[in-house]
Amino acid sequence: MTNSWPQIRGLSYSTIGRTLRATVHGEAGDSTIWFGPPDRWRVVGTDGTPRYIENETDEYRLREDGVAVHTSKSPNRMVATFGLSPTLLFRAHTLWPMPGPMAHPQVGAPGEPLEVSIRGRRGWQIEFADLRGGSPVTVVIDAETGVTLSWRQDDRWLEMSDPVLDEDFDPQLFVWDGPTVETEEQLESPEQLAHEQKMREVAAMPPTQFGWPPTEVHVSALDGDPLSGALESTATVSSIQVGVRRWLTEVGEPEVSFMLDHWPSLRRRVIGPWAVELRAFSAITDEDSDRILSSLILPDPPVSPEAVRERAASREAELREAAVVEQLGTGRKLDDHLGGDGGASLLIRTDFSDDELWRTVVGEATAPNDDGYGNQFSANLLCIDDPNNSGMTVDQLLTRMGDGPPFYAFIADSRTLTDPEHPILAVDNERAEWGDGRGRTVRIIPREMWGIENNLSISNMDFREFADSADDDGVFRGFPPSPPVVTIMERDDLIALSASNLSTPALVRFAEDLAELERAHAVIHEVSRKGLHDGVVQLEDSENEIRDGVDEYLAASSRDGICHWGFVQILAGHWSLVIEPASGRLEAAMLRKYSPPSSD
């Protein structure tokens, strides 16, 4: 039999004031939580490490380094939390308080209860309207204990498993005696301090005043006499949450903040010098939207539009300059970025003769560049500008980097600053068994820094691929353009090509492999025979690669001039083709196929 909402609500109220321990699951992961009403909390991760501790007077938020950020609690203190709070489960009864004149429910009338199962526990699922204007809220109340097993709204969710009520908690659970810093010490970043200052200034601004908000009235019957019609009731008045943006029309519309960005826009209007916009999740009639906007009381602009534009331009220039200074890495210490996870691509200044040239090099090296296909990329460099590195050589840098990470680094030395091309020195720190050998260098012009940095940082390419493609003066100025495409051959075209020459065992084998392929495809390029020949000559012997037709391939590519070239992919390998341009006859085919090592 399905319980009624008053019965389920009473079961929920039975948990008020009782201790509760449970495992909480959510988008942020799993954690075990101890809750001792009204304000004692302990949150522990799956690895047993505390994340959060709170008692009557203190709050501790644990950082990844094991140090707790401490805050002394006070009635006037506001706490900003990110993500979903476990109070949505542990104190869900506050969403539907006992009816009465002082009650302020956060959800509307309940839907019909539905029996469901959450992580193996039977419960009652109820859906409510969100009185703050959001999507419906769905909760599941445990049929046995009355605790809230699940809370869900849109794609946000929390679930509870293994709830235990009425344990006698050790008071030491809610005390932290490890390393601690005060909240004020934690808030040292310039970004955080600037944001706090801005929010203080925003709080002091003249507000947008509302003359009329839309309201909803929720009436609850307390007692009465059905016979006579006598009735005692309470009424709760709540307002629908709306958002209103204002900006000076002559200055232009600012970007929407992330707090209001996902709120649907309902109405816009110009009121005096201001443009205003109404946003809300709740359905509001056009008549009510107009009534809200008409009721707004807006302050006088703080300054003229001309003054706003001048100050905005000045502020933008200051922000750009601050970003450049931060990017230059002035005072940043090299040793702080060696070892660890090696996630940074370091550009280390070793010449301190000209600050403006250093700024020019950094700007050019980190500027967005087009890859030739309409895509913009930039080098993600962490600059080190510390005079202690003045004159540092490659050998000295390799000594400081040790075995890495990092496995590569970039140096801005005297040649970088004085050469008109500003070539940056790239240094390979890869271990010999992984790469070409530690200490290899190549210079990179700034506009090509995005390519080597982006690819080395994700191990998509090897250092040698850039070093081998440097010009004769040792400077990499970009890879040569792809050879021109002559044609694209499909399976039938390739079968006809293979039939044009079956004079060697390798060519016969190519024709046989081709016949077994359901699909085959080759892009044919015009290339120099010498380039093909040199590439094969430089191939190293490999016990794990089968090769066939190498001698014929070398003979065909040893002549002067151009040829047509392409390759056909097969399982675990490919066939490289040399085609005579004038006749279209297949001259040679070379197989390279991976052969797994023997298990003997």
XYZ file of C-alpha atoms in Angstrom:
600
model
C 0.000 0.000 0.000
C 1.302 3.440 -0.948
C 1.753 5.830 1.981
C 0.309 9.335 1.804
C 2.522 12.431 1.788
C 1.601 13.397 5.398
C 2.708 9.909 6.525
C 5.964 10.130 4.548
C 6.589 13.677 5.780
C 6.087 12.508 9.377
C 8.614 9.731 8.793
C 11.045 12.382 7.517
C 10.444 14.575 10.580
C 11.340 11.597 12.815
C 15.013 12.018 11.822
C 15.234 15.595 13.155
C 17.882 15.955 15.876
C 19.306 12.429 15.424
C 22.896 11.597 14.507
C 23.399 10.090 11.076
C 26.337 8.417 9.339
C 26.099 7.425 5.658
C 27.925 7.175 2.367
C 27.018 9.932 -0.093
C 27.361 9.507 -3.854
C 27.352 12.336 -6.384
C 28.975 13.884 -9.427
C 31.979 14.907 -7.310
C 32.573 11.295 -6.156
C 31.785 9.301 -3.030
C 32.369 10.245 0.599
C 31.467 9.058 4.087
C 29.743 11.684 6.224
C 29.108 11.947 9.952
C 26.418 14.480 10.971
C 25.749 15.430 14.577
C 22.882 17.945 14.720
C 22.743 20.823 14.572
C 26.168 21.761 13.144
C 28.790 19.027 13.522
C 30.054 17.537 10.243
C 32.876 15.269 9.140
C 33.367 14.419 5.437
C 35.935 11.763 4.479
C 36.945 10.660 0.966
C 37.143 7.095 -0.285
C 40.872 7.044 0.549
C 40.122 7.807 4.206
C 41.385 11.395 4.000
C 39.216 14.063 5.673
C 37.861 16.718 3.326
C 35.776 18.861 5.652
C 35.276 19.157 9.418
C 32.879 21.471 11.248
C 31.909 21.892 14.893
C 30.104 24.535 16.934
C 32.875 27.139 16.610
C 35.214 26.158 13.781
C 35.267 25.007 10.190
C 38.138 23.233 8.381
C 38.415 22.658 4.627
C 41.238 20.261 3.759
C 43.525 21.073 0.808
C 45.226 18.453 -1.362
C 48.518 18.988 0.496
C 46.918 17.911 3.798
C 46.743 21.430 5.238
C 43.379 22.593 6.556
C 42.041 26.082 5.836
C 40.497 27.206 9.143
C 37.662 29.671 9.642
C 36.178 30.743 12.967
C 32.397 30.656 12.722
C 30.306 33.725 13.486
C 26.616 34.603 13.009
C 27.489 37.273 10.431
C 29.773 35.090 8.336
C 28.652 34.068 4.846
C 30.014 30.860 3.304
C 30.131 30.269 -0.453
C 29.909 26.594 -1.356
C 30.523 25.047 -4.771
C 28.709 21.926 -5.906
C 25.878 20.244 -4.052
C 25.796 20.315 -0.261
C 25.096 17.070 1.650
C 22.571 19.055 3.690
C 20.158 18.410 0.792
C 20.032 14.820 2.074
C 20.874 15.089 5.781
C 18.532 18.048 6.446
C 16.030 17.627 3.628
C 13.149 18.162 6.063
C 13.903 21.898 5.942
C 12.568 21.906 2.370
C 9.076 21.121 3.697
C 8.891 22.584 7.253
C 5.933 22.004 9.563
C 2.963 24.122 8.422
C 2.577 27.292 10.432
C 2.782 31.079 10.267
C 6.613 31.010 10.432
C 7.071 28.246 7.858
C 9.017 29.090 4.678
C 8.901 26.014 2.441
C 11.364 25.837 -0.448
C 9.250 23.438 -2.487
C 5.633 23.508 -3.563
C 2.849 20.961 -3.286
C 4.024 17.307 -3.527
C 3.126 14.945 -6.349
C 1.831 11.422 -5.824
C 4.306 9.184 -3.923
C 5.855 6.408 -5.991
C 7.567 3.359 -4.483
C 11.139 2.989 -5.817
C 14.501 1.463 -4.855
C 17.698 3.457 -4.297
C 20.918 1.429 -3.976
C 19.000 -1.553 -2.654
C 16.786 0.359 -0.188
C 13.019 0.791 -0.565
C 11.751 4.335 -0.511
C 9.030 6.781 -1.546
C 9.734 9.117 -4.464
C 8.015 12.516 -4.467
C 8.306 15.348 -6.981
C 7.927 18.995 -5.940
C 7.827 22.315 -7.749
C 10.819 24.531 -6.934
C 9.457 27.742 -5.422
C 12.655 29.543 -6.422
C 11.754 29.100 -10.069
C 13.958 26.149 -11.024
C 13.068 22.758 -12.469
C 11.089 20.242 -10.353
C 12.897 18.688 -7.391
C 12.630 14.921 -6.872
C 13.476 13.269 -3.542
C 13.276 9.714 -2.239
C 12.493 9.101 1.458
C 13.692 5.824 2.969
C 10.641 3.688 3.852
C 12.371 2.270 6.950
C 14.316 5.120 8.576
C 12.861 8.295 7.049
C 16.258 9.587 5.877
C 16.426 11.119 2.401
C 18.066 8.632 0.032
C 18.070 10.767 -3.103
C 17.825 14.381 -4.260
C 17.703 15.280 -7.948
C 17.083 18.410 -10.030
C 17.809 18.385 -13.764
C 21.205 16.675 -14.143
C 22.326 17.466 -10.586
C 21.977 14.666 -8.067
C 22.990 13.180 -4.714
C 22.291 9.709 -3.327
C 22.797 8.047 0.065
C 23.633 4.463 0.972
C 24.226 2.570 4.235
C 22.517 5.101 6.548
C 22.981 4.540 10.305
C 20.995 6.601 12.834
C 21.579 7.300 16.532
C 25.285 6.408 16.811
C 27.184 7.929 19.737
C 29.890 9.883 17.906
C 33.329 10.489 19.412
C 33.684 14.297 19.800
C 37.200 14.033 18.315
C 35.607 13.236 14.936
C 34.736 16.913 14.649
C 38.141 18.305 15.693
C 41.186 18.908 13.481
C 44.636 18.896 15.047
C 46.780 18.756 11.895
C 48.561 21.564 10.012
C 46.357 24.640 9.553
C 46.299 28.004 7.810
C 43.750 30.734 8.380
C 41.310 31.686 5.618
C 42.913 35.103 5.293
C 46.272 33.447 4.516
C 44.637 31.315 1.830
C 43.200 34.274 -0.058
C 46.482 35.528 -1.443
C 45.982 35.261 -5.192
C 45.610 38.604 -6.991
C 42.579 37.249 -8.846
C 40.776 36.366 -5.612
C 41.609 39.690 -3.976
C 40.525 41.615 -7.080
C 37.250 39.683 -7.191
C 36.567 40.394 -3.509
C 37.236 44.089 -4.053
C 34.924 44.156 -7.049
C 32.123 42.428 -5.093
C 32.498 44.956 -2.261
C 32.083 47.738 -4.827
C 29.089 45.954 -6.408
C 27.447 45.604 -2.976
C 27.810 49.366 -2.453
C 26.140 50.261 -5.774
C 22.633 51.744 -5.785
C 20.349 48.727 -6.277
C 17.650 48.144 -8.848
C 14.486 48.434 -6.754
C 11.367 46.389 -7.464
C 8.001 48.028 -6.946
C 5.982 44.873 -7.663
C 7.106 41.222 -7.568
C 4.885 38.327 -8.708
C 3.787 36.231 -5.725
C 2.207 32.857 -5.016
C 0.059 32.035 -2.019
C 0.159 28.535 -0.468
C -2.760 27.810 1.903
C -2.682 24.910 4.390
C -5.691 23.758 6.411
C -4.975 23.188 10.111
C -8.364 22.188 11.566
C -12.060 22.671 10.981
C -15.614 21.346 11.100
C -16.791 19.778 7.826
C -20.381 19.958 9.023
C -20.504 23.685 9.659
C -17.751 24.773 7.302
C -15.635 26.288 10.104
C -11.935 26.197 9.097
C -8.548 27.277 10.443
C -5.865 27.894 7.813
C -2.390 29.333 7.344
C -1.166 31.100 4.226
C 2.440 31.292 3.020
C 3.260 33.975 0.487
C 6.306 33.368 -1.712
C 7.736 35.295 -4.623
C 8.940 33.860 -7.904
C 12.649 34.461 -8.359
C 13.502 36.748 -11.271
C 16.716 38.272 -12.528
C 17.057 41.802 -13.861
C 20.056 43.196 -15.737
C 20.655 46.888 -16.356
C 23.218 48.743 -18.434
C 23.683 52.182 -19.958
C 22.234 52.131 -23.466
C 24.903 54.449 -24.880
C 27.748 52.341 -23.464
C 26.492 48.999 -24.757
C 25.387 45.673 -23.309
C 27.955 43.873 -21.111
C 28.497 40.133 -21.190
C 26.024 38.137 -19.093
C 27.546 36.742 -15.894
C 27.617 32.987 -15.465
C 25.056 33.326 -12.623
C 22.351 34.572 -15.008
C 23.604 33.163 -18.297
C 21.405 30.043 -18.108
C 18.257 31.972 -17.095
C 15.876 32.415 -20.047
C 15.456 36.006 -21.252
C 11.802 37.123 -21.110
C 11.628 40.856 -21.818
C 13.732 43.948 -22.583
C 12.940 47.625 -22.252
C 14.685 51.003 -22.336
C 14.010 53.083 -19.227
C 15.654 56.520 -19.364
C 19.392 56.076 -19.908
C 19.171 52.384 -18.935
C 18.394 49.237 -20.895
C 16.894 46.530 -18.690
C 16.317 42.827 -19.252
C 14.047 40.459 -17.306
C 15.100 36.807 -16.892
C 13.394 33.943 -15.058
C 13.010 30.178 -15.065
C 9.365 30.339 -14.041
C 6.594 30.925 -16.526
C 5.577 34.603 -16.297
C 2.841 36.139 -18.409
C 3.613 39.048 -20.720
C 1.345 41.193 -18.577
C 3.266 40.356 -15.386
C 6.608 40.844 -17.172
C 5.561 44.331 -18.245
C 4.265 45.071 -14.756
C 7.606 44.043 -13.190
C 9.606 46.221 -15.589
C 7.243 49.168 -15.131
C 7.683 48.955 -11.365
C 11.485 49.159 -11.451
C 13.091 52.140 -9.754
C 16.499 52.793 -11.304
C 19.238 55.100 -9.955
C 20.941 57.877 -11.842
C 24.047 56.756 -13.774
C 27.214 57.087 -11.658
C 29.030 58.992 -14.438
C 28.422 60.091 -18.015
C 28.666 57.524 -20.849
C 31.805 59.299 -22.107
C 33.481 58.894 -18.718
C 32.472 55.220 -18.602
C 34.071 54.598 -21.997
C 37.268 56.393 -21.005
C 37.551 54.514 -17.712
C 36.714 51.201 -19.410
C 39.454 51.751 -21.992
C 41.937 52.628 -19.256
C 40.929 49.597 -17.200
C 41.234 47.327 -20.251
C 44.728 48.662 -20.943
C 45.724 48.033 -17.315
C 44.360 44.482 -17.463
C 46.236 43.781 -20.696
C 49.458 45.105 -19.213
C 48.948 43.041 -16.040
C 48.366 39.929 -18.170
C 51.587 40.589 -20.095
C 53.566 41.083 -16.881
C 52.161 37.846 -15.483
C 52.992 36.054 -18.734
C 56.600 37.300 -18.663
C 57.143 35.363 -15.426
C 59.125 38.077 -13.665
C 60.621 36.634 -10.462
C 59.332 33.127 -11.170
C 61.787 30.486 -9.906
C 62.947 27.690 -12.208
C 63.385 25.108 -9.448
C 59.717 25.493 -8.470
C 58.770 23.998 -11.847
C 61.202 21.097 -12.114
C 60.138 17.580 -11.195
C 56.579 16.908 -10.075
C 54.128 16.142 -12.851
C 56.194 18.076 -15.413
C 53.081 19.619 -16.879
C 54.600 22.994 -17.861
C 56.407 23.934 -21.072
C 59.154 26.227 -19.752
C 60.592 29.217 -21.628
C 63.647 30.291 -19.620
C 65.244 33.701 -20.079
C 69.062 33.601 -19.864
C 69.877 36.992 -21.441
C 68.919 40.127 -19.488
C 70.309 42.807 -21.772
C 66.982 44.141 -23.113
C 63.612 43.866 -21.369
C 61.690 45.127 -24.386
C 63.173 42.455 -26.658
C 62.271 39.810 -24.059
C 58.715 41.098 -24.077
C 58.709 40.962 -27.888
C 59.936 37.347 -27.939
C 57.314 36.200 -25.428
C 54.549 38.004 -27.311
C 55.508 36.478 -30.655
C 56.045 32.985 -29.208
C 52.648 32.870 -27.480
C 50.595 34.656 -30.146
C 47.832 32.621 -31.867
C 48.912 31.210 -35.229
C 47.011 29.668 -38.112
C 47.846 26.028 -38.858
C 47.096 26.493 -42.545
C 43.633 24.967 -42.283
C 41.865 27.887 -40.626
C 42.534 26.701 -37.033
C 44.161 28.956 -34.431
C 46.770 27.496 -32.058
C 49.181 29.055 -29.572
C 52.106 27.832 -27.477
C 51.216 27.309 -23.813
C 54.475 28.527 -22.289
C 55.338 29.137 -18.650
C 57.978 31.874 -18.737
C 60.811 32.054 -16.208
C 62.287 35.568 -15.892
C 64.830 35.329 -13.077
C 68.319 36.983 -13.247
C 69.732 33.994 -11.351
C 69.509 32.136 -14.690
C 71.641 34.712 -16.530
C 74.102 33.026 -18.905
C 72.879 29.511 -18.084
C 74.150 26.988 -20.643
C 72.377 23.946 -22.053
C 74.563 21.621 -19.962
C 73.764 23.577 -16.798
C 70.037 23.416 -17.583
C 70.219 19.657 -18.202
C 71.961 19.215 -14.849
C 69.198 21.117 -13.070
C 66.435 19.204 -14.893
C 68.027 15.842 -14.087
C 66.060 12.888 -15.410
C 62.950 15.055 -15.676
C 60.267 15.978 -15.902
C 60.313 18.239 -17.787
C 61.573 16.249 -20.749
C 62.134 19.347 -22.880
C 62.568 23.082 -22.307
C 63.045 26.308 -24.264
C 65.718 28.960 -23.755
C 65.676 32.641 -24.748
C 69.401 33.415 -24.918
C 71.438 36.238 -26.438
C 70.894 34.989 -29.992
C 67.152 34.767 -29.361
C 67.013 38.422 -28.353
C 69.436 39.862 -30.909
C 68.748 37.817 -34.055
C 66.014 39.495 -36.148
C 64.148 36.151 -36.326
C 64.380 35.679 -32.509
C 64.989 31.896 -32.789
C 64.274 30.175 -29.463
C 66.551 27.308 -28.397
C 64.692 24.034 -27.759
C 66.462 21.459 -25.570
C 65.665 17.729 -25.501
C 65.796 16.129 -22.023
C 64.306 12.782 -23.070
C 66.035 9.698 -21.720
C 68.089 7.868 -24.342
C 65.908 4.757 -24.266
C 62.865 6.912 -25.111
C 64.212 9.346 -27.676
C 67.278 10.425 -29.656
C 69.360 11.310 -26.670
C 69.492 13.919 -24.014
C 70.946 17.316 -24.943
C 69.946 17.568 -28.596
C 68.944 21.116 -29.528
C 67.204 22.937 -32.337
C 66.170 26.570 -32.721
C 62.539 27.475 -33.404
C 61.275 30.755 -34.818
C 58.514 32.163 -32.565
C 55.625 31.693 -35.004
C 56.347 27.934 -35.085
C 56.511 27.545 -31.291
C 52.865 26.449 -31.120
C 53.615 23.353 -33.201
C 56.528 21.993 -31.180
C 55.028 22.932 -27.796
C 51.542 21.586 -28.499
C 52.890 18.292 -29.848
C 55.689 17.652 -27.332
C 53.404 18.461 -24.404
C 51.046 15.587 -25.326
C 53.745 13.279 -26.761
C 52.091 13.464 -30.152
C 55.425 13.966 -31.942
C 59.091 13.391 -31.101
C 61.717 16.070 -30.608
C 63.725 14.606 -33.514
C 60.879 15.233 -35.969
C 61.357 18.966 -35.481
C 65.162 18.813 -35.224
C 65.407 16.717 -38.395
C 63.249 19.244 -40.254
C 65.420 22.252 -39.378
C 67.068 24.236 -42.156
C 70.812 24.025 -42.754
C 71.443 26.798 -40.175
C 69.770 24.694 -37.445
C 66.572 26.747 -37.288
C 63.151 25.139 -37.646
C 60.897 27.401 -39.717
C 58.057 24.953 -40.275
C 57.525 21.674 -42.031
C 57.645 21.669 -45.829
C 54.277 21.795 -47.531
C 52.609 18.509 -48.381
C 53.442 17.251 -51.870
C 50.775 17.973 -54.461
C 47.996 15.422 -54.772
C 47.792 13.846 -58.225
C 44.759 11.633 -57.773
C 42.905 9.414 -55.339
C 42.719 5.701 -56.152
C 39.996 3.365 -54.919
C 40.113 -0.457 -54.857
C 39.316 -1.039 -58.537
C 41.891 1.572 -59.591
C 44.534 -0.064 -57.400
C 43.768 -3.548 -58.740
C 44.234 -2.233 -62.287
C 47.487 -0.569 -61.178
C 48.818 -3.810 -59.648
C 48.074 -5.670 -62.902
C 50.329 -3.273 -64.819
C 53.454 -4.905 -63.346
C 53.811 -8.366 -61.805
C 57.520 -8.784 -62.576
C 58.769 -9.369 -58.995
C 57.609 -11.538 -56.080
C 56.876 -8.391 -54.065
C 54.598 -7.003 -56.800
C 52.775 -10.339 -57.007
C 52.345 -10.345 -53.236
C 50.966 -6.800 -53.361
C 48.377 -7.861 -55.967
C 47.378 -10.849 -53.806
C 47.035 -8.720 -50.644
C 45.014 -6.160 -52.570
C 42.588 -8.798 -53.851
C 41.813 -9.839 -50.250
C 40.912 -6.308 -49.134
C 37.220 -5.407 -49.150
C 38.145 -1.726 -49.214
C 41.326 -0.078 -50.397
C 42.251 3.558 -50.806
C 45.396 5.545 -51.676
C 46.113 9.253 -52.060
C 48.722 9.621 -54.814
C 51.259 12.472 -54.500
C 53.933 13.856 -56.789
C 57.278 13.553 -54.952
C 61.014 13.494 -55.669
C 62.527 10.047 -56.109
C 65.518 11.124 -54.002
C 63.276 11.906 -51.009
C 61.768 8.411 -51.135
C 65.191 6.831 -51.538
C 66.720 8.721 -48.596
C 63.791 7.810 -46.360
C 64.230 4.079 -46.999
C 68.026 4.215 -46.624
C 67.607 5.768 -43.184
C 65.278 3.002 -41.968
C 66.713 1.158 -38.999
C 66.571 -2.635 -38.774
C 63.702 -3.949 -36.694
C 63.090 -7.486 -35.478
C 59.395 -6.710 -35.233
C 58.836 -5.586 -38.819
C 58.392 -7.655 -41.972
C 59.706 -5.946 -45.117
C 59.399 -7.056 -48.732
C 60.383 -5.422 -52.020
C 62.977 -3.107 -50.464
C 65.665 -3.625 -53.130
C 63.268 -2.964 -56.030
C 61.904 0.093 -54.205
C 65.430 1.479 -53.712
C 66.244 0.858 -57.373
C 63.085 2.620 -58.567
C 63.703 5.628 -56.293
C 67.434 5.962 -56.980
C 66.966 7.715 -60.318
C 66.718 11.480 -60.676
C 63.422 13.265 -61.152
C 59.957 12.891 -59.768
C 57.510 10.011 -59.447
C 54.042 9.384 -58.124
C 53.835 7.864 -54.670
C 51.170 6.627 -52.288
C 50.516 3.885 -49.792
C 47.804 1.291 -49.218
C 46.914 0.407 -45.629
C 46.618 -3.283 -44.733
C 46.232 -5.083 -41.424
C 49.215 -4.171 -39.174
C 51.101 -2.464 -42.001
C 51.095 -0.845 -45.435
C 52.411 -1.059 -49.002
C 54.352 1.947 -50.361
C 54.046 2.400 -54.121
C 56.312 3.988 -56.749
C 54.430 4.837 -59.969
C 55.925 6.058 -63.274
C 54.211 9.433 -63.938
C 54.002 9.347 -67.749
C 52.649 5.822 -68.233
C 50.942 5.280 -64.901
C 52.754 1.920 -64.594
C 53.560 0.518 -61.132
C 57.367 0.461 -60.776
C 57.789 -0.949 -57.247
C 55.898 -1.853 -54.093
C 57.458 -2.148 -50.625
C 55.769 -3.853 -47.675
C 56.274 -2.788 -44.060
C 54.256 -4.898 -41.625
C 54.434 -5.230 -37.870
C 55.342 -8.687 -36.578
C 54.788 -9.279 -32.843
C 57.807 -10.619 -30.945
C 58.044 -14.325 -30.396
C 56.897 -15.654 -27.016
C 59.874 -18.062 -26.882
